[in-house]
Coordinates of C-alpha atoms and ligand atoms in Angstrom, one line a residue:
M16 CA 75.1 12.5 6.8
R17 CA 72.8 13.6 4.8
P18 CA 73.9 15.8 2.1
I19 CA 73.1 19.9 1.8
P20 CA 72.5 20.6 -1.8
Y21 CA 73.6 23.7 -3.4
S22 CA 69.6 25.0 -3.9
R23 CA 66.8 22.9 -3.0
H24 CA 63.3 23.9 -3.9
S25 CA 60.0 23.7 -1.8
I26 CA 57.1 21.6 -2.5
E27 CA 53.9 21.9 -0.2
Q28 CA 50.4 20.4 -0.1
E29 CA 49.2 23.5 -1.6
D30 CA 51.5 23.2 -4.4
I31 CA 50.4 19.2 -4.9
A32 CA 46.6 20.5 -4.5
A33 CA 47.0 23.6 -6.9
V34 CA 48.0 21.5 -9.7
Q35 CA 45.6 18.6 -9.2
E36 CA 42.6 21.2 -9.5
V37 CA 44.2 22.2 -12.8
L38 CA 44.8 18.3 -13.9
A39 CA 40.7 17.7 -13.5
S40 CA 39.8 21.1 -15.2
D41 CA 39.2 21.6 -19.2
W42 CA 42.6 23.9 -19.5
L43 CA 45.8 22.1 -19.3
T44 CA 47.7 24.8 -21.3
T45 CA 46.5 28.3 -22.2
G46 CA 43.8 28.5 -19.8
P47 CA 43.2 31.0 -17.4
K48 CA 45.8 30.3 -14.7
V49 CA 48.5 31.8 -17.2
S50 CA 46.7 35.1 -17.0
E51 CA 46.2 34.5 -13.0
F52 CA 49.7 33.4 -12.7
E53 CA 51.0 36.4 -15.2
D54 CA 48.6 38.8 -12.5
A55 CA 49.9 37.6 -9.4
F56 CA 53.4 38.6 -10.7
A57 CA 53.5 41.3 -11.9
K58 CA 51.8 42.4 -8.9
F59 CA 54.5 40.9 -6.7
C60 CA 57.2 42.8 -9.0
G61 CA 55.1 46.1 -9.3
A62 CA 55.4 45.5 -13.2
R63 CA 52.3 46.7 -15.0
E64 CA 52.3 43.0 -17.4
A65 CA 53.8 39.9 -17.3
V66 CA 54.1 37.7 -19.6
A67 CA 54.8 33.9 -19.1
V68 CA 56.8 31.5 -20.6
N69 CA 58.4 28.3 -20.7
S70 CA 62.0 28.8 -19.5
G71 CA 63.9 31.9 -18.4
T72 CA 66.1 31.2 -21.0
A73 CA 62.6 32.0 -23.3
A74 CA 62.4 35.1 -21.3
L75 CA 65.6 36.4 -22.7
H76 CA 64.7 35.4 -26.1
A77 CA 61.3 37.0 -26.7
P78 CA 62.7 40.3 -25.6
M79 CA 66.0 40.6 -27.2
H80 CA 63.8 39.3 -30.3
S81 CA 61.0 42.3 -29.4
Y82 CA 63.8 44.7 -29.4
G83 CA 64.0 43.6 -32.9
V84 CA 67.9 43.0 -32.2
G85 CA 68.8 41.7 -35.4
Q86 CA 72.4 40.9 -37.7
G87 CA 75.0 43.6 -37.1
D88 CA 73.6 44.8 -33.8
E89 CA 75.8 44.2 -30.8
V90 CA 74.4 43.5 -26.7
I91 CA 76.0 43.6 -24.0
V92 CA 76.0 41.5 -21.0
P93 CA 78.9 40.6 -18.0
A94 CA 80.7 37.9 -18.6
N95 CA 80.3 36.3 -15.5
T96 CA 76.5 34.8 -16.2
F97 CA 75.0 31.5 -17.3
A98 CA 75.4 30.9 -20.7
A99 CA 71.9 31.4 -21.7
S100 CA 72.2 35.2 -20.7
A101 CA 74.8 35.6 -24.1
N102 CA 72.6 32.7 -25.9
A103 CA 69.6 34.6 -26.2
V104 CA 71.3 37.5 -28.0
L105 CA 72.4 35.2 -30.4
Y106 CA 69.6 33.4 -31.1
A107 CA 68.0 36.9 -32.0
G108 CA 70.8 37.3 -34.6
G109 CA 72.7 39.7 -32.8
T110 CA 76.6 39.5 -31.4
P111 CA 76.5 39.3 -27.5
I112 CA 79.7 41.6 -26.4
F113 CA 81.3 40.5 -23.1
A114 CA 81.6 43.5 -20.2
D115 CA 83.9 42.8 -17.5
V116 CA 82.3 42.6 -13.6
Q117 CA 82.8 44.4 -10.5
I118 CA 85.0 41.9 -8.4
D119 CA 83.1 41.9 -5.4
T120 CA 79.9 41.5 -6.2
G121 CA 79.9 40.0 -9.8
L122 CA 77.8 42.8 -10.8
I123 CA 78.7 44.3 -14.6
D124 CA 81.2 46.6 -14.1
L125 CA 79.6 50.1 -16.0
K126 CA 83.0 51.4 -16.6
D127 CA 83.8 48.6 -18.7
A128 CA 80.3 48.2 -20.3
E129 CA 80.6 51.6 -21.3
S130 CA 83.7 51.5 -23.1
K131 CA 82.4 48.7 -25.3
I132 CA 79.7 50.8 -27.1
T133 CA 80.1 51.3 -30.3
S134 CA 77.8 52.5 -32.9
R135 CA 75.9 49.0 -33.5
T136 CA 75.2 48.3 -30.0
K137 CA 71.7 48.4 -29.2
G138 CA 71.2 47.5 -25.7
I139 CA 72.4 45.9 -22.7
V140 CA 71.9 42.6 -20.7
A141 CA 72.1 43.3 -16.8
V142 CA 72.6 40.4 -14.2
D143 CA 71.7 39.9 -10.9
F144 CA 74.3 37.9 -9.8
A145 CA 73.8 36.1 -7.2
G146 CA 70.5 37.7 -6.5
Q147 CA 71.5 41.1 -5.9
P148 CA 70.3 43.8 -8.1
C149 CA 73.0 45.6 -10.2
D150 CA 73.2 49.7 -9.5
Y151 CA 70.7 50.6 -11.7
S152 CA 70.4 53.9 -11.7
E153 CA 73.7 54.1 -13.3
L154 CA 72.7 51.7 -16.1
Q155 CA 69.0 53.6 -16.5
H156 CA 71.6 56.9 -16.8
L157 CA 73.5 55.2 -19.1
T158 CA 71.0 53.4 -21.6
A159 CA 69.3 56.7 -21.9
K160 CA 72.4 58.9 -22.7
H161 CA 73.1 56.3 -25.7
G162 CA 69.8 55.4 -26.7
L163 CA 70.1 51.5 -26.1
F164 CA 67.5 48.8 -24.5
L165 CA 68.0 48.1 -20.4
H166 CA 67.1 44.6 -20.1
A167 CA 67.5 42.7 -16.4
D168 CA 67.9 39.0 -16.6
A169 CA 66.7 39.4 -12.7
C170 CA 66.9 34.7 -12.7
H171 CA 68.6 35.2 -9.5
A172 CA 66.6 38.3 -7.6
L173 CA 63.1 37.4 -7.5
G174 CA 62.3 39.5 -3.8
A175 CA 65.2 41.6 -4.2
S176 CA 64.7 45.8 -4.5
Y177 CA 66.8 47.9 -5.3
K178 CA 66.4 52.0 -4.0
G179 CA 63.1 50.5 -3.0
K180 CA 61.6 49.2 -6.3
A181 CA 61.8 45.8 -6.5
A182 CA 63.4 43.5 -8.8
G183 CA 60.8 42.8 -12.1
A184 CA 60.3 46.6 -12.1
L185 CA 63.9 48.4 -12.9
A186 CA 64.4 48.2 -16.2
C187 CA 62.2 48.4 -19.6
T188 CA 62.6 44.6 -19.4
S189 CA 63.0 41.7 -16.8
S190 CA 63.3 38.2 -17.3
F191 CA 62.4 35.2 -14.1
S192 CA 63.4 31.5 -14.3
F193 CA 61.6 28.7 -12.5
H194 CA 63.8 25.8 -12.5
P195 CA 63.8 24.3 -9.1
V196 CA 67.5 25.9 -8.0
K197 CA 65.3 29.2 -8.8
P198 CA 63.9 31.5 -6.1
I199 CA 60.2 29.9 -7.0
T200 CA 59.7 27.0 -9.1
T201 CA 57.2 25.9 -11.7
G202 CA 59.4 22.3 -12.7
E203 CA 60.2 24.5 -15.7
G204 CA 59.2 27.7 -16.7
G205 CA 59.6 31.7 -16.7
M206 CA 58.3 34.9 -16.9
I207 CA 59.1 38.7 -18.3
T208 CA 57.9 42.0 -16.4
T209 CA 57.8 45.3 -18.5
D210 CA 55.6 48.3 -18.1
D211 CA 55.5 48.9 -21.6
S212 CA 52.1 47.3 -22.9
E213 CA 53.3 47.0 -26.7
L214 CA 56.3 44.9 -26.2
A215 CA 54.0 42.3 -23.9
A216 CA 51.6 42.0 -26.2
A217 CA 54.7 41.6 -28.6
M218 CA 55.9 38.9 -26.2
R219 CA 52.8 37.1 -26.4
V220 CA 53.0 36.2 -30.1
F221 CA 56.4 35.6 -30.2
R222 CA 55.8 32.7 -27.1
N223 CA 52.9 31.5 -29.7
H224 CA 54.5 30.2 -32.6
G225 CA 54.0 34.6 -34.5
I226 CA 50.4 34.0 -34.4
T227 CA 48.3 36.8 -32.9
T228 CA 45.7 35.3 -31.1
D229 CA 45.4 32.0 -28.4
F230 CA 43.2 29.0 -29.1
R231 CA 41.0 30.0 -26.4
Q232 CA 40.5 33.9 -27.5
R233 CA 39.9 31.8 -31.5
E234 CA 37.2 29.7 -29.1
K235 CA 35.6 32.6 -27.6
A236 CA 35.4 34.5 -30.4
Q237 CA 33.8 31.5 -32.3
T238 CA 36.5 31.9 -35.4
W239 CA 38.8 30.0 -36.9
E240 CA 41.0 32.5 -38.5
Y241 CA 44.5 33.8 -37.2
D242 CA 47.3 35.0 -38.3
M243 CA 51.3 34.4 -38.1
E244 CA 52.6 37.9 -38.3
C245 CA 56.6 36.9 -37.2
L246 CA 58.0 34.0 -37.1
G247 CA 57.7 32.9 -33.6
W248 CA 58.2 29.6 -31.0
N249 CA 56.4 27.7 -28.9
Y250 CA 56.8 29.1 -25.6
R251 CA 54.1 28.3 -23.7
L252 CA 54.0 27.5 -20.4
S253 CA 51.2 25.6 -19.5
D254 CA 48.2 25.9 -16.9
L255 CA 49.8 22.7 -14.7
Q256 CA 52.5 25.2 -14.2
C257 CA 51.6 28.6 -13.9
A258 CA 48.9 26.5 -11.0
L259 CA 51.9 25.7 -9.2
G260 CA 54.3 29.2 -10.1
I261 CA 50.7 31.1 -8.0
S262 CA 50.5 28.9 -5.3
Q263 CA 54.7 29.3 -5.1
L264 CA 54.8 33.1 -5.3
H265 CA 51.9 33.0 -2.1
R266 CA 55.5 31.9 0.2
A267 CA 58.4 33.8 -2.3
R268 CA 58.2 36.5 0.4
R269 CA 59.0 34.3 3.3
F270 CA 61.2 31.9 0.5
F271 CA 63.2 35.3 0.6
E272 CA 63.4 35.6 4.0
A273 CA 64.3 32.2 4.6
R274 CA 67.4 32.6 2.4
N275 CA 68.3 35.8 3.9
R276 CA 68.2 34.1 7.8
I277 CA 70.7 31.5 6.0
A278 CA 73.0 34.2 4.6
N279 CA 73.3 36.4 7.8
L280 CA 74.1 33.1 10.1
Y281 CA 76.4 32.5 7.0
D282 CA 77.6 36.2 7.9
E283 CA 77.8 36.5 11.2
A284 CA 79.6 32.7 11.0
F285 CA 82.5 33.2 8.3
A286 CA 83.0 37.1 9.8
T287 CA 85.9 35.4 11.9
I288 CA 87.4 34.0 9.2
G289 CA 90.3 35.5 7.3
W290 CA 90.5 33.8 3.9
L291 CA 87.3 33.7 3.2
Q292 CA 85.5 36.8 1.8
I293 CA 81.9 37.0 2.5
P294 CA 79.2 38.8 -0.7
A295 CA 80.0 41.7 -0.4
R296 CA 76.5 43.8 0.2
R297 CA 75.5 47.3 -1.3
P298 CA 73.6 49.3 1.2
D299 CA 71.0 50.6 -1.2
R300 CA 69.8 47.4 -2.1
T301 CA 68.1 43.9 -0.4
H302 CA 69.3 40.7 -1.6
A303 CA 67.4 37.4 -2.9
F304 CA 70.6 35.3 -2.4
H305 CA 69.4 32.5 -5.1
L306 CA 73.7 31.9 -4.4
Y307 CA 75.6 32.4 -1.5
A308 CA 78.8 33.6 -3.2
C309 CA 82.2 33.4 -0.7
R310 CA 85.5 34.2 -2.2
L311 CA 88.6 32.7 -1.1
A312 CA 90.9 35.1 -0.1
A313 CA 95.0 35.0 -0.6
G314 CA 96.2 33.0 1.8
A315 CA 93.4 30.6 1.9
P316 CA 94.6 27.4 3.2
V317 CA 93.0 24.9 0.4
T318 CA 92.6 25.8 -3.5
Q319 CA 89.4 26.5 -4.9
R320 CA 89.3 22.0 -6.6
E321 CA 90.7 20.9 -2.7
A322 CA 87.6 23.2 -1.2
F323 CA 84.9 21.9 -3.8
Q324 CA 86.4 17.9 -3.5
R325 CA 86.7 18.1 0.2
L326 CA 83.1 19.6 1.0
R327 CA 81.1 17.6 -1.6
A328 CA 83.2 14.6 0.4
K329 CA 81.1 15.9 3.0
G330 CA 77.9 16.2 1.5
I331 CA 78.1 20.0 1.9
G332 CA 76.8 20.9 -2.3
A333 CA 79.3 23.4 -2.9
H334 CA 79.4 25.2 -5.9
V335 CA 81.8 27.4 -8.6
M336 CA 80.0 29.3 -11.2
Y337 CA 80.3 31.2 -13.6
R338 CA 82.7 30.5 -16.2
P339 CA 83.6 33.7 -17.9
V340 CA 81.1 33.0 -21.0
Y341 CA 83.5 33.7 -23.4
L342 CA 85.9 30.6 -22.5
H343 CA 83.1 28.1 -23.7
S344 CA 84.0 26.7 -26.8
Y345 CA 81.4 27.4 -29.0
Y346 CA 82.3 31.4 -28.3
Q347 CA 85.6 31.0 -28.5
E348 CA 85.3 29.4 -31.9
R349 CA 82.6 32.0 -32.9
L350 CA 84.5 35.6 -31.4
G351 CA 87.6 34.2 -31.8
A352 CA 90.2 37.1 -31.2
S353 CA 87.4 39.6 -31.3
S354 CA 86.4 39.2 -27.1
T355 CA 88.8 40.9 -25.4
P356 CA 89.4 39.0 -21.8
C357 CA 87.5 40.3 -18.2
P358 CA 90.1 40.2 -15.7
N359 CA 87.6 40.7 -12.6
A360 CA 85.2 37.9 -14.2
E361 CA 88.6 35.2 -15.1
T362 CA 90.0 36.2 -11.4
L363 CA 86.1 35.7 -9.9
Y364 CA 85.5 32.3 -11.6
Q365 CA 89.1 31.0 -10.1
T366 CA 88.0 32.3 -6.5
I367 CA 84.5 32.0 -6.0
L368 CA 83.3 29.5 -3.2
V369 CA 79.1 28.9 -3.6
L370 CA 77.9 27.1 -0.3
P371 CA 74.2 25.8 0.0
I372 CA 71.5 28.2 0.4
S373 CA 67.8 27.9 -0.2
A374 CA 64.1 28.3 1.1
V375 CA 63.8 24.5 2.5
M376 CA 67.5 24.9 4.7
L377 CA 67.7 24.5 8.5
E378 CA 70.1 26.4 10.8
S379 CA 71.3 23.1 11.3
D380 CA 71.9 22.5 7.8
A381 CA 74.4 25.6 8.1
S382 CA 75.8 25.2 11.1
R383 CA 77.0 22.1 8.9
V384 CA 78.3 23.9 6.6
V385 CA 79.8 26.6 8.4
E386 CA 81.7 23.7 10.2
E387 CA 82.9 21.8 7.3
V388 CA 84.2 25.2 5.7
A389 CA 86.5 26.3 9.0
A390 CA 87.3 22.4 9.0
L391 CA 88.9 22.9 5.7
A392 CA 92.3 25.2 7.8
L393 CA 93.1 22.0 9.7
Ligands
LIG27 C1 68.6 30.2 -14.7 C2 69.4 31.0 -15.6 C3 68.8 31.2 -16.7 C4 68.3 30.6 -17.6 O1 66.5 30.1 -17.1 P1 66.0 28.4 -17.3 O2 65.0 28.9 -17.1 O3 66.5 27.4 -16.8 O4 66.1 28.4 -18.7 C5 69.2 32.3 -17.4 N1 70.3 33.7 -16.3 C6 70.2 33.2 -15.4 C7 71.3 34.2 -14.7 C8 70.0 32.1 -14.5 O5 70.5 32.2 -13.7

């Protein structure tokens, strides 16, 4: 039986042709495809600006730097996320403070987040867990009330919306990842969207060593002079990758719909399995289903580990994520007793079961997953 991975990219002839065209051109990096991809991406999200970088992690680091996060600053991050959401705060010199999540959605619990605000708090990083946007009306209200920045880690959420507004236009800055398991791919890559042109300009400098102009701008102006005004990084995304991104973005809506079709099929099939809780959906938003994240309810016939191992043995790429970030040994050593436990995040981690979903998954694949999940009770 063909294995069904937990996620899988879609590469078609048009993607290959787009990359080949760049390979034969004058600009392999820092060329015209960068702004073309940025413009198309900003338009897709309904944001004024988009800044391309070479990973989702860089797309988190750049805004933390541009908000001026530094020594002594605290940034609130949900516990149940990929480590990069919190690592970015550390890169900038700040301290991540972990907030608990809602048990049914995995999204940041705003009451718990608010209880963790202190005089040192600088901002909140909200994570659109599994692809469902957070409650951005409430988050905007909370951050405005306390004078904090609001960043959305929307790495899972491309194509999703909240009250009719697209992911990427829901917070002051939003980050996306183009790793192959994510909604669209450039191999490795990332993007920040924002309506704030000053922040966008600062992030373009940050992604290029802190240098104020790029190679192409200097060629055009016929000058060798440039200034390095801050300590930046080489976080540039190449033209090869941007061309792939443009081509992928053409199909992003189709990918979103394909993932939703699989999720709907699962929802319907699993409605009759009492011990499996399907992902909760809030009525005022759409879900990008980067992950189809179920939970094992009380009375489940198998443990999480048995479910994982038995599904894997059948070629079903089940997954368990995320271990609350503060439980990783680096964070345990670093934060020690200063991190307060997040009970929902820990319960979620102990009960979650992520099932395969992707834009290239066939309905027959989904049926096989459904059969094997139901067979766990036998
Ligand atoms: C994938 C991911 C990242 C990091 O993106 P990379 O492109 O792998 O650096 C950050 N946050 C979340 C929530 C992610 O899923």
